Coordinates of C-alpha atoms and ligand atoms in Angstrom, one line a residue:
M12 CA 231.1 -131.6 -246.6
T13 CA 228.6 -129.4 -244.9
T14 CA 224.9 -128.2 -245.6
T15 CA 223.3 -124.9 -244.8
N16 CA 220.1 -123.6 -245.1
L17 CA 219.2 -120.1 -245.9
N18 CA 216.0 -118.2 -246.3
T19 CA 215.5 -114.9 -248.4
G20 CA 213.5 -112.9 -250.9
V21 CA 215.1 -113.4 -253.9
V22 CA 217.7 -115.5 -255.3
V23 CA 219.7 -114.2 -258.1
V24 CA 221.7 -116.7 -260.3
G25 CA 224.7 -115.5 -262.3
G26 CA 226.8 -112.7 -261.0
S27 CA 228.2 -111.1 -264.3
L28 CA 226.8 -107.9 -265.9
V29 CA 223.4 -108.4 -265.5
G30 CA 223.2 -110.4 -262.0
L31 CA 225.7 -107.8 -260.6
S32 CA 223.1 -104.9 -261.9
A33 CA 220.2 -106.5 -260.3
A34 CA 222.3 -107.2 -257.2
M35 CA 223.2 -103.4 -257.2
L36 CA 219.6 -102.2 -257.6
L37 CA 218.2 -104.8 -255.1
A38 CA 220.3 -103.9 -252.4
A39 CA 219.8 -100.0 -253.1
K40 CA 216.2 -100.6 -252.2
G41 CA 217.0 -103.1 -249.5
V42 CA 215.2 -106.1 -251.0
P43 CA 216.6 -109.0 -249.2
F44 CA 218.5 -111.3 -251.9
V45 CA 221.4 -113.6 -252.3
L46 CA 223.5 -113.9 -255.3
I47 CA 225.0 -116.9 -256.3
E48 CA 228.1 -116.9 -259.1
K49 CA 229.9 -119.9 -260.0
H50 CA 233.2 -118.3 -260.6
V51 CA 235.3 -116.3 -258.3
S52 CA 235.7 -113.2 -260.5
S53 CA 234.7 -111.6 -263.8
S54 CA 235.5 -113.4 -266.9
P55 CA 239.1 -113.0 -268.1
H56 CA 237.9 -112.2 -271.6
P57 CA 236.2 -108.5 -271.2
R58 CA 233.6 -109.1 -273.8
A59 CA 231.3 -106.0 -273.8
I60 CA 232.8 -102.4 -274.5
G61 CA 230.1 -100.1 -275.3
F62 CA 227.5 -99.2 -272.5
T63 CA 224.7 -96.9 -273.8
T64 CA 223.0 -93.7 -272.5
R65 CA 220.2 -95.5 -270.9
T66 CA 222.5 -98.1 -269.2
Q67 CA 224.4 -95.1 -267.7
E68 CA 221.2 -93.4 -266.5
I69 CA 220.5 -96.5 -264.7
F70 CA 224.1 -96.6 -263.3
R71 CA 223.5 -93.1 -262.2
T72 CA 220.5 -93.7 -260.3
A73 CA 222.3 -96.3 -258.5
G74 CA 225.0 -94.1 -257.3
V75 CA 227.8 -95.5 -259.6
G76 CA 227.5 -93.0 -262.5
D77 CA 230.5 -91.1 -261.2
R78 CA 232.8 -94.2 -260.5
I79 CA 232.6 -95.4 -264.0
P80 CA 235.3 -93.9 -265.9
H81 CA 234.7 -91.6 -268.9
S82 CA 235.3 -92.9 -272.5
K83 CA 238.1 -91.9 -274.5
G84 CA 236.5 -91.1 -277.9
G85 CA 233.1 -91.5 -277.5
R86 CA 231.3 -93.8 -280.0
P87 CA 233.3 -96.8 -281.2
R88 CA 234.0 -96.3 -284.8
R89 CA 234.2 -99.4 -287.1
I90 CA 236.3 -99.2 -290.3
E91 CA 236.8 -101.9 -293.3
V92 CA 240.3 -102.2 -293.8
E93 CA 242.8 -104.8 -295.7
S94 CA 244.8 -104.9 -292.4
L95 CA 245.6 -102.5 -289.7
A96 CA 248.9 -101.3 -291.6
G97 CA 247.3 -102.0 -295.1
S98 CA 244.4 -99.6 -296.7
W99 CA 241.7 -98.2 -294.8
G100 CA 238.1 -98.4 -296.4
Q101 CA 234.6 -97.1 -295.5
E102 CA 233.4 -96.5 -292.1
K103 CA 230.7 -99.0 -291.3
F104 CA 227.9 -97.9 -289.4
W105 CA 225.8 -99.3 -286.7
H106 CA 222.5 -98.4 -288.0
T107 CA 220.8 -96.8 -291.0
G108 CA 218.6 -94.4 -289.2
G109 CA 219.3 -91.0 -287.7
N110 CA 221.6 -89.1 -289.8
D111 CA 223.8 -91.9 -290.7
K112 CA 223.4 -93.5 -294.0
P113 CA 224.6 -97.0 -294.8
G114 CA 227.5 -97.4 -296.4
Q115 CA 228.3 -93.8 -296.9
D116 CA 231.9 -92.8 -296.4
K117 CA 232.0 -90.3 -293.8
T118 CA 235.7 -89.0 -294.6
G119 CA 233.6 -87.3 -297.7
S120 CA 236.0 -88.8 -300.2
D121 CA 235.9 -91.9 -302.5
K122 CA 239.7 -92.4 -301.9
K123 CA 240.9 -95.2 -299.5
P124 CA 242.1 -93.0 -296.6
G125 CA 245.0 -95.1 -295.7
P126 CA 246.1 -95.7 -291.9
P127 CA 245.9 -93.7 -289.9
E128 CA 246.5 -90.0 -290.6
Q129 CA 243.6 -89.4 -293.2
A130 CA 240.6 -91.2 -291.2
K131 CA 238.9 -88.1 -289.7
R132 CA 236.6 -88.3 -287.2
P133 CA 233.1 -87.9 -288.2
Q134 CA 230.4 -86.1 -285.7
D135 CA 229.0 -88.2 -283.4
S136 CA 225.4 -86.6 -284.3
A137 CA 223.1 -89.7 -283.7
F138 CA 225.1 -91.2 -281.0
S139 CA 225.6 -88.3 -278.5
A140 CA 222.5 -87.8 -276.3
T141 CA 223.5 -84.9 -274.4
N142 CA 220.3 -82.8 -274.9
Y143 CA 218.3 -86.0 -273.9
S144 CA 220.2 -87.1 -270.7
P145 CA 222.4 -86.0 -268.0
C146 CA 224.5 -89.2 -268.9
E147 CA 226.7 -90.2 -272.0
P148 CA 227.4 -93.4 -273.5
K149 CA 230.6 -95.0 -272.3
A150 CA 233.3 -97.3 -273.3
I151 CA 234.5 -99.3 -270.7
A152 CA 235.6 -103.1 -270.6
Q153 CA 233.1 -105.5 -269.1
D154 CA 235.6 -106.9 -266.7
H155 CA 236.5 -103.3 -265.5
L156 CA 233.0 -102.6 -265.2
E157 CA 231.7 -105.6 -263.2
P158 CA 234.1 -104.9 -260.0
V159 CA 232.4 -101.5 -259.8
L160 CA 229.1 -102.8 -259.6
R161 CA 230.2 -105.5 -257.4
E162 CA 231.7 -102.7 -254.9
R163 CA 228.5 -100.8 -255.0
A164 CA 226.3 -103.8 -254.4
R165 CA 228.4 -104.9 -251.5
E166 CA 228.3 -101.3 -249.9
S167 CA 224.6 -101.4 -249.9
G168 CA 224.7 -104.8 -247.9
A169 CA 224.5 -107.3 -250.9
D170 CA 225.1 -110.9 -250.0
L171 CA 227.1 -112.2 -253.1
R172 CA 228.3 -115.7 -253.0
L173 CA 231.3 -115.9 -255.5
G174 CA 232.4 -119.4 -256.2
Q175 CA 229.0 -121.2 -255.8
T176 CA 227.1 -123.2 -258.5
M177 CA 223.5 -123.6 -258.6
T178 CA 222.9 -127.4 -259.2
S179 CA 219.1 -127.6 -259.1
F180 CA 216.1 -125.6 -258.3
S181 CA 212.2 -126.3 -258.0
Q182 CA 209.3 -123.9 -257.3
D183 CA 206.1 -124.1 -255.7
S184 CA 202.9 -121.7 -254.8
D185 CA 204.7 -120.6 -251.6
G186 CA 208.4 -119.9 -253.2
V187 CA 211.6 -121.3 -254.8
N188 CA 214.1 -123.8 -253.3
V189 CA 217.7 -123.7 -254.8
T190 CA 220.6 -125.9 -254.0
T191 CA 224.2 -124.6 -254.7
V192 CA 227.6 -126.1 -254.1
D193 CA 230.8 -124.4 -253.6
Q194 CA 234.1 -125.2 -254.8
H195 CA 234.8 -127.4 -251.8
G196 CA 231.6 -129.4 -252.3
N197 CA 229.9 -127.6 -249.4
E198 CA 226.1 -127.5 -250.2
T199 CA 223.7 -124.4 -249.4
T200 CA 219.8 -124.9 -249.7
I201 CA 218.1 -121.4 -250.3
T202 CA 214.5 -120.9 -249.6
A203 CA 213.2 -117.6 -251.3
K204 CA 210.1 -116.0 -252.7
Y205 CA 211.5 -115.5 -256.4
L206 CA 214.4 -116.6 -258.7
L207 CA 215.9 -113.9 -260.9
A208 CA 217.9 -116.1 -263.8
C209 CA 220.6 -113.8 -265.0
D210 CA 222.7 -117.2 -266.0
G211 CA 223.6 -116.1 -269.5
A212 CA 222.6 -117.2 -272.9
R213 CA 223.0 -121.0 -272.3
S214 CA 220.7 -120.5 -269.1
S215 CA 220.0 -123.7 -267.5
V216 CA 217.2 -122.2 -265.6
R217 CA 215.5 -121.3 -269.1
E218 CA 216.3 -124.9 -270.2
A219 CA 214.9 -126.4 -267.1
L220 CA 211.7 -124.4 -267.5
N221 CA 211.4 -125.5 -271.0
I222 CA 210.9 -121.9 -272.3
S223 CA 211.3 -121.7 -276.0
T224 CA 213.1 -119.0 -277.8
S225 CA 212.5 -117.3 -281.2
G226 CA 214.4 -115.4 -283.5
I227 CA 217.0 -115.8 -286.1
G228 CA 218.8 -118.2 -284.0
T229 CA 222.3 -119.2 -283.9
L230 CA 224.3 -117.3 -286.7
R231 CA 227.9 -118.5 -286.2
T232 CA 230.7 -119.7 -283.7
L233 CA 233.7 -117.2 -283.4
R234 CA 237.2 -117.8 -281.9
S235 CA 238.3 -114.5 -280.1
I236 CA 242.1 -114.4 -279.2
L237 CA 242.8 -111.5 -276.5
F238 CA 246.3 -110.0 -276.6
R239 CA 248.5 -106.9 -276.3
C240 CA 250.9 -105.4 -278.8
A241 CA 252.2 -102.2 -277.9
P242 CA 253.2 -101.2 -281.5
I243 CA 249.7 -101.3 -282.6
E244 CA 248.4 -98.5 -280.3
K245 CA 249.3 -96.2 -283.1
Y246 CA 246.4 -97.2 -284.9
M247 CA 244.2 -95.7 -282.4
A248 CA 245.1 -92.1 -283.2
H249 CA 241.5 -91.7 -284.7
D250 CA 239.6 -93.4 -282.3
V251 CA 238.8 -96.3 -284.8
S252 CA 238.5 -99.2 -282.2
Q253 CA 236.9 -101.5 -284.6
F254 CA 238.5 -102.9 -287.8
S255 CA 236.6 -105.3 -290.3
I256 CA 239.6 -106.9 -291.8
K257 CA 239.4 -108.6 -295.3
H258 CA 241.9 -109.4 -297.7
E259 CA 242.5 -112.5 -299.9
G260 CA 241.9 -115.7 -297.9
F261 CA 241.8 -113.8 -294.7
E262 CA 238.5 -112.3 -292.9
A263 CA 238.6 -111.2 -289.1
F264 CA 237.3 -108.7 -286.7
L265 CA 239.7 -106.7 -284.6
V266 CA 238.5 -104.7 -281.6
T267 CA 240.4 -102.6 -279.1
Y268 CA 239.5 -102.3 -275.5
R269 CA 241.2 -99.0 -275.3
D270 CA 243.4 -100.4 -272.5
Q271 CA 246.3 -101.9 -274.5
R272 CA 244.0 -105.1 -274.9
W273 CA 242.8 -106.0 -278.1
A274 CA 240.7 -108.9 -279.4
L275 CA 241.0 -110.9 -283.1
M276 CA 237.8 -112.8 -283.9
W277 CA 237.1 -114.8 -286.7
N278 CA 234.3 -117.6 -287.7
D279 CA 235.4 -120.9 -286.5
E280 CA 232.7 -123.3 -286.3
S281 CA 235.2 -126.2 -284.6
G282 CA 235.3 -124.2 -281.5
A283 CA 238.7 -125.7 -280.7
T284 CA 241.4 -123.9 -279.0
I285 CA 244.5 -123.1 -281.1
S286 CA 248.1 -123.0 -280.0
E287 CA 249.7 -119.8 -278.9
D288 CA 251.7 -119.8 -282.0
A289 CA 249.0 -120.2 -284.4
A290 CA 247.2 -117.5 -282.7
K291 CA 250.2 -115.1 -283.0
E292 CA 250.6 -115.8 -286.5
R293 CA 246.9 -115.1 -287.4
I294 CA 247.2 -111.7 -285.3
L295 CA 250.3 -110.6 -287.5
E296 CA 248.3 -111.4 -290.4
A297 CA 245.5 -108.9 -289.2
I298 CA 247.9 -106.3 -288.5
G299 CA 250.0 -106.5 -291.6
D300 CA 253.1 -104.4 -290.4
R301 CA 256.3 -105.7 -291.1
D302 CA 257.9 -104.0 -288.3
V303 CA 255.7 -106.1 -285.8
T304 CA 257.1 -109.0 -284.8
L305 CA 255.8 -112.6 -282.8
K306 CA 257.7 -111.2 -279.7
D307 CA 255.6 -108.0 -279.7
I308 CA 252.6 -110.0 -279.1
E309 CA 251.3 -111.2 -275.7
I310 CA 248.4 -113.7 -275.7
I311 CA 246.4 -113.3 -272.5
T312 CA 243.5 -115.5 -273.4
Q313 CA 241.3 -117.3 -276.0
G314 CA 237.6 -118.1 -275.9
S315 CA 234.6 -119.2 -278.3
W316 CA 231.4 -117.5 -278.4
T317 CA 228.2 -117.8 -280.5
L318 CA 226.7 -115.1 -282.3
S319 CA 223.1 -115.5 -282.2
G320 CA 219.6 -113.6 -282.1
K321 CA 217.2 -115.6 -279.7
V322 CA 214.5 -113.7 -277.6
A323 CA 212.9 -116.3 -274.8
D324 CA 209.1 -116.4 -275.6
T325 CA 208.3 -115.4 -271.9
F326 CA 210.5 -113.8 -269.3
Q327 CA 208.5 -115.3 -266.3
S328 CA 207.4 -118.7 -265.3
G329 CA 205.8 -118.7 -262.1
R330 CA 208.1 -117.4 -259.7
V331 CA 211.3 -117.3 -261.8
F332 CA 212.2 -114.5 -264.2
L333 CA 214.6 -114.5 -266.7
A334 CA 217.0 -111.5 -267.4
G335 CA 219.8 -110.4 -269.7
D336 CA 221.2 -112.9 -272.1
A337 CA 219.2 -115.8 -270.4
A338 CA 216.2 -113.8 -271.8
H339 CA 217.5 -112.6 -275.1
A340 CA 220.9 -113.2 -276.9
L341 CA 221.3 -109.9 -277.7
P342 CA 222.9 -106.7 -276.0
P343 CA 221.8 -106.8 -272.5
N344 CA 219.0 -104.2 -272.3
P345 CA 218.2 -102.9 -268.8
D346 CA 215.5 -105.6 -267.9
V347 CA 216.5 -105.8 -264.3
H348 CA 215.7 -102.1 -263.9
N349 CA 212.1 -102.9 -264.9
L350 CA 211.9 -105.7 -262.5
V351 CA 213.5 -104.7 -259.4
W352 CA 211.3 -102.2 -258.1
R353 CA 208.2 -104.6 -259.1
L354 CA 209.9 -107.3 -256.8
D355 CA 210.5 -104.8 -254.1
Y356 CA 206.9 -103.4 -254.0
V357 CA 205.5 -107.0 -254.1
L358 CA 207.8 -108.3 -251.2
R359 CA 207.0 -105.4 -249.2
G360 CA 203.6 -106.1 -249.4
L361 CA 202.6 -102.9 -251.2
S362 CA 201.4 -104.5 -254.3
E363 CA 199.9 -107.7 -255.4
A364 CA 202.2 -110.3 -257.3
S365 CA 200.4 -109.3 -260.6
L366 CA 202.6 -106.5 -260.5
L367 CA 205.3 -108.8 -261.9
E368 CA 203.4 -109.7 -265.1
A369 CA 204.0 -106.8 -266.9
Y370 CA 207.9 -107.3 -266.8
T371 CA 207.3 -109.9 -269.7
T372 CA 205.0 -107.7 -271.7
E373 CA 206.9 -104.8 -271.8
R374 CA 210.8 -106.1 -272.0
H375 CA 209.8 -108.9 -274.4
G376 CA 208.5 -106.3 -276.5
V377 CA 211.6 -104.3 -276.3
A378 CA 213.7 -107.2 -276.8
K379 CA 211.9 -108.5 -280.0
L380 CA 212.2 -105.2 -281.5
R381 CA 215.8 -104.8 -280.7
H382 CA 216.2 -108.3 -282.2
D383 CA 214.6 -107.4 -285.5
Q384 CA 216.5 -103.8 -285.4
I385 CA 219.7 -105.4 -285.3
F386 CA 219.2 -108.0 -288.1
L387 CA 217.8 -105.3 -290.4
R388 CA 221.1 -103.6 -290.0
E389 CA 223.4 -103.1 -293.0
D390 CA 226.3 -104.6 -291.0
Y391 CA 224.3 -107.7 -290.4
K392 CA 223.0 -108.3 -293.8
D393 CA 225.8 -111.0 -294.6
Y394 CA 224.7 -112.9 -291.6
V395 CA 221.0 -112.7 -292.6
R396 CA 221.3 -113.8 -296.1
D397 CA 221.5 -117.5 -295.5
T398 CA 218.8 -117.8 -292.7
K399 CA 215.1 -118.3 -292.9
W400 CA 214.7 -115.2 -291.0
R401 CA 212.6 -112.4 -292.8
A402 CA 212.0 -108.4 -291.9
P403 CA 208.7 -108.3 -290.1
E404 CA 205.8 -107.1 -292.0
D405 CA 204.4 -104.7 -289.6
A406 CA 205.5 -101.2 -290.2
S407 CA 206.8 -100.1 -287.0
S408 CA 209.3 -103.0 -286.7
A409 CA 210.3 -103.0 -290.5
Q410 CA 211.5 -99.3 -290.3
I411 CA 215.1 -98.8 -288.9
Y412 CA 215.3 -96.6 -286.1
G413 CA 218.4 -94.6 -284.9
D414 CA 220.5 -95.3 -281.6
V415 CA 218.8 -92.2 -279.7
E416 CA 215.0 -93.5 -280.7
M417 CA 215.9 -97.3 -279.7
E418 CA 217.5 -96.1 -276.5
L419 CA 215.6 -93.6 -275.1
G420 CA 212.6 -93.2 -277.4
Q421 CA 210.6 -96.6 -276.8
R422 CA 207.1 -96.7 -275.5
Y423 CA 205.8 -99.7 -273.2
V424 CA 202.5 -100.9 -274.3
S425 CA 201.3 -102.9 -271.3
Q426 CA 198.2 -103.5 -268.9
D427 CA 199.9 -101.4 -266.3
I428 CA 199.9 -98.1 -268.6
I429 CA 196.8 -96.3 -267.9
D430 CA 195.6 -95.5 -271.3
T431 CA 193.1 -92.6 -270.8
E432 CA 194.0 -90.7 -273.9
D433 CA 193.6 -93.5 -276.6
S434 CA 197.0 -94.5 -277.5
R435 CA 196.0 -96.3 -280.9
G436 CA 198.1 -94.8 -283.8
L437 CA 200.8 -93.8 -281.7
P438 CA 204.2 -95.4 -282.7
V439 CA 206.2 -97.5 -280.3
V440 CA 209.4 -95.7 -280.9
Q441 CA 210.3 -92.3 -281.9
L442 CA 213.0 -89.6 -280.8
P443 CA 212.6 -88.4 -277.2
E444 CA 211.5 -84.7 -278.2
E445 CA 208.7 -86.2 -280.4
W446 CA 207.2 -87.6 -277.3
K447 CA 204.9 -85.4 -275.3
G448 CA 204.7 -87.0 -272.0
Q449 CA 202.4 -89.9 -273.3
P450 CA 201.8 -92.7 -270.7
G451 CA 204.1 -95.7 -271.3
T452 CA 207.1 -93.5 -272.7
R453 CA 210.3 -92.5 -270.6
A454 CA 210.0 -89.5 -268.4
Q455 CA 212.2 -86.9 -269.9
H456 CA 215.2 -85.5 -268.7
I457 CA 215.0 -81.8 -267.8
W458 CA 217.7 -79.8 -265.7
L459 CA 216.3 -78.5 -262.5
Q460 CA 217.6 -76.5 -259.8
Q461 CA 217.8 -77.9 -256.3
D462 CA 219.8 -76.0 -253.3
G463 CA 221.7 -73.9 -255.6
K464 CA 222.7 -77.3 -257.7
K465 CA 221.7 -78.5 -261.3
V466 CA 219.8 -82.0 -261.3
S467 CA 218.0 -84.0 -263.5
T468 CA 214.4 -85.0 -263.2
L469 CA 215.8 -88.3 -263.7
D470 CA 217.6 -88.1 -260.3
H471 CA 214.1 -87.7 -258.5
F472 CA 212.8 -91.2 -259.9
G473 CA 212.6 -93.9 -257.5
P474 CA 212.7 -95.5 -255.2
G475 CA 209.2 -94.8 -255.4
W476 CA 206.4 -93.3 -257.4
T477 CA 206.7 -89.7 -258.3
L478 CA 203.9 -87.2 -259.3
L479 CA 205.0 -84.1 -261.1
S480 CA 202.7 -81.0 -261.4
E481 CA 203.2 -77.1 -261.6
S482 CA 200.1 -76.9 -259.2
E483 CA 201.0 -77.2 -255.6
Q484 CA 197.5 -78.4 -254.9
W485 CA 198.4 -82.0 -256.3
G486 CA 201.0 -82.3 -253.3
N487 CA 198.0 -82.0 -250.9
D488 CA 195.9 -84.8 -252.8
L489 CA 198.9 -87.0 -253.1
E490 CA 199.7 -87.2 -249.4
K491 CA 195.9 -88.0 -249.0
A492 CA 196.0 -90.6 -251.4
R493 CA 199.3 -92.0 -250.0
K494 CA 197.8 -92.4 -246.7
G495 CA 194.8 -94.1 -248.2
L496 CA 197.2 -96.7 -249.7
G497 CA 199.1 -97.1 -246.6
W498 CA 202.2 -96.3 -248.4
D499 CA 205.4 -94.5 -246.8
Q500 CA 206.5 -91.1 -248.3
K501 CA 209.3 -93.1 -249.9
D502 CA 206.8 -94.8 -251.9
L503 CA 205.0 -91.9 -253.5
K504 CA 206.3 -88.5 -253.3
F505 CA 205.3 -85.3 -255.1
L506 CA 207.9 -83.2 -257.2
H507 CA 206.6 -79.5 -257.4
M508 CA 207.7 -77.9 -260.8
D509 CA 207.5 -74.4 -259.5
A510 CA 209.5 -71.4 -260.8
K511 CA 212.1 -72.1 -258.3
T512 CA 212.5 -75.6 -259.3
I513 CA 212.4 -75.2 -263.0
P514 CA 212.8 -71.5 -263.6
N515 CA 211.8 -72.3 -267.6
G516 CA 208.4 -73.8 -266.9
E517 CA 208.1 -74.3 -270.7
S518 CA 210.3 -77.1 -270.9
F519 CA 208.4 -79.1 -268.4
R520 CA 205.2 -78.1 -270.4
A521 CA 206.8 -79.2 -273.6
A522 CA 208.4 -82.5 -272.4
Y523 CA 205.2 -83.7 -270.1
D524 CA 202.4 -82.0 -271.7
C525 CA 200.2 -81.8 -268.6
G526 CA 199.3 -78.4 -268.5
T527 CA 199.8 -75.9 -265.6
T528 CA 196.9 -77.8 -263.6
G529 CA 197.6 -81.1 -264.5
A530 CA 200.0 -84.0 -263.5
S531 CA 202.1 -86.9 -264.5
L532 CA 202.6 -90.0 -262.7
V533 CA 206.1 -91.5 -263.0
R534 CA 206.8 -95.2 -261.9
P535 CA 210.0 -96.1 -259.9
D536 CA 211.9 -97.1 -262.9
G537 CA 211.2 -93.6 -264.7
F538 CA 208.2 -94.5 -267.0
I539 CA 205.2 -92.4 -267.4
T540 CA 202.2 -94.4 -266.3
W541 CA 199.4 -91.8 -266.2
R542 CA 198.6 -88.2 -266.8
T543 CA 196.0 -85.6 -266.7
R544 CA 196.1 -82.2 -268.1
E545 CA 193.8 -80.8 -265.7
R546 CA 192.7 -81.3 -261.9
S547 CA 189.2 -83.0 -261.4
S548 CA 186.7 -82.4 -258.5
N549 CA 187.9 -85.7 -256.8
T550 CA 191.6 -85.9 -257.4
V551 CA 192.2 -88.1 -254.5
S552 CA 190.2 -91.0 -255.5
E553 CA 191.4 -90.6 -258.8
L554 CA 194.9 -91.0 -257.6
M555 CA 194.2 -93.8 -255.4
Q556 CA 192.2 -95.6 -258.6
V557 CA 195.2 -95.0 -260.8
L558 CA 197.5 -96.5 -258.1
H559 CA 195.3 -99.5 -257.6
K560 CA 195.4 -100.4 -261.1
A561 CA 199.0 -99.4 -262.0
G562 CA 200.5 -100.4 -258.7
H563 CA 198.5 -103.5 -258.5
R564 CA 197.6 -102.3 -254.6
Ligands
FAD3 C1 233.3 -110.9 -277.5 C2 231.8 -110.6 -277.2 C3 231.9 -109.0 -277.3 C4 230.5 -108.2 -276.7 N1 230.4 -106.9 -276.8 C5 229.4 -106.3 -276.2 C6 229.2 -104.9 -276.3 O1 230.0 -104.0 -276.8 N2 228.0 -104.4 -275.9 C7 227.3 -104.9 -275.3 O2 226.1 -104.6 -274.5 N3 227.2 -106.5 -275.1 C8 228.3 -107.1 -275.5 N4 228.4 -108.5 -275.4 C9 227.5 -109.4 -274.8 C10 227.6 -109.0 -273.2 O3 228.9 -109.5 -273.1 C11 226.7 -110.1 -272.6 O4 225.4 -109.8 -273.3 C12 226.4 -109.9 -271.2 O5 227.7 -110.4 -270.7 C13 225.3 -110.5 -270.7 O6 225.4 -110.7 -269.2 P1 224.6 -111.6 -268.5 O7 224.9 -111.2 -267.0 O8 223.2 -111.7 -269.1 O9 225.3 -113.1 -268.8 P2 226.7 -113.5 -268.6 O10 227.6 -112.6 -268.8 O11 226.8 -114.8 -269.8 O12 226.7 -114.4 -267.2 C14 226.0 -115.1 -266.9 C15 226.8 -115.7 -265.5 O13 226.0 -116.6 -265.0 C16 226.9 -117.6 -264.2 N5 226.1 -118.8 -264.2 C17 225.5 -119.4 -265.3 N6 225.3 -120.7 -264.8 C18 225.2 -120.6 -263.3 C19 225.0 -121.4 -262.2 N7 224.0 -122.8 -262.4 N8 225.4 -121.3 -260.9 C20 226.0 -120.0 -260.8 N9 226.2 -119.1 -261.7 C21 225.9 -119.4 -262.9 C22 228.1 -117.5 -265.2 O14 229.2 -118.1 -264.4 C23 228.1 -116.3 -265.7 O15 229.0 -115.4 -264.9 C24 229.6 -109.1 -276.1 C25 230.1 -110.5 -276.0 C26 231.0 -111.1 -276.4 C27 231.2 -112.7 -276.5

């Protein structure tokens, strides 16, 4: 057994979806870090299949957007069926906002459509975000996505240490100390400024820090069998990829990863592994097709997972941050995108450590709202019924929002958003086009021209702050402010929205609403921090004040 010591800026614990996303973003910014992951590769169970528009936007800025294969069939459709070969019922919707109505049969018929010919594809109105974003949501199995993120992180020089388990950690006012052990018993002690815990829903880091959680709590334990069965591929003819199966004495959920792999899941509080034969029998019952036999089924793996709704009460404790499932047992919102630029600015000495504090304020707010939205949904009613959880009473959380609003239309409310316009009374969520460039909202996507190519405003955001204006004079002011702050050009740049860049200036004015002489300041993660509708007589000092406050200079 050997012991090695190393020193770095950030230690990331956990190298699954969220840890790898963090690694890719940290590496792109050149932040020194080490990632440790106890497994040597991705989990054999693919788990997630759907990745949202906002996630794709982040992947685009990290330069991996094109490497992630396009989904076949768009939004995953879910249908209630007797069995795969039995009668098909109503389509189940993910939410009741937007244009989708709860329980409405989108086939437009009261008759059970029957598999698979009559199940027509409904329009993906609420799901498609084409006008809002340069990206589309994608369906890709998590175990196919993770290698893409890993490769991208490594290309940018990331130090990913797979097969290493964190066994202990501590922190003091100077930094954190982490001890890891590899599969041969060799120990490494890592000293870093910050620890980013992406160690999953059962986060040992969260436990060790005694960070409590709130929310609906643990709902069910499910057994999940991953398998292949060629004869059932025909049932995917209409892009229905999720089947809620119910018949006398049988209830299960069947999902296809659209790559010949399927998973059958059902409630099983015992958590005990079942025999391969028992698993196959259960799969046959879900399929309900006499032509399919046990020999057609190949079991890949099985596992047990817990369905729960828990949000950590804080995402930061001193020098330790929680992200992904460690912070909230809900779909992994892009927390790390909100955090990584902050770590970058603090570690380079461009901002005070207080810049890190709004990470919890902003992302906890989003996680809490997402938690409540999930459990208000029609398809979760059965789960909620037996719990003590009740819908929140405040109007903004009790209302049900659509996918696009939740993904692209949330407004951050935090100490870092400069509220010069009195935002009281503004909603925290609405459709992207209903926002008019208010501070705290996602800076909107508009197509621009650059060197004869079409690029999105989003492609300009990061790695530093970006000031947008139609007035060229802001460029000179920004230059003076930048020098005054002692920042490099990449830390603060000007995007001149002139007629060459944006032939239709109206679209910029409508989305950012800063007039022809005003400006809008966008953070490295693409959120508007501040705007003004006109130039004042002392713009340079105004800009410096704003960046001192919002950038914690
Ligand atoms: C069946 C199923 C289907 C799902 N479908 C979807 C979906 O369609 N869309 C969606 O958004 N989400 C989905 N999810 C949820 C999604 O898979 C998780 O939210 C996601 O994996 C969370 O990523 P994470 O990196 O935060 O945590 P995890 O994926 O849990 O990863 C944590 C990592 O930390 C490592 N680790 C833990 N402790 C240590 C330690 N001490 N030292 C070193 N390494 C450590 C673990 O080995 C693990 O790799 C699904 C989940 C399941 C179970």
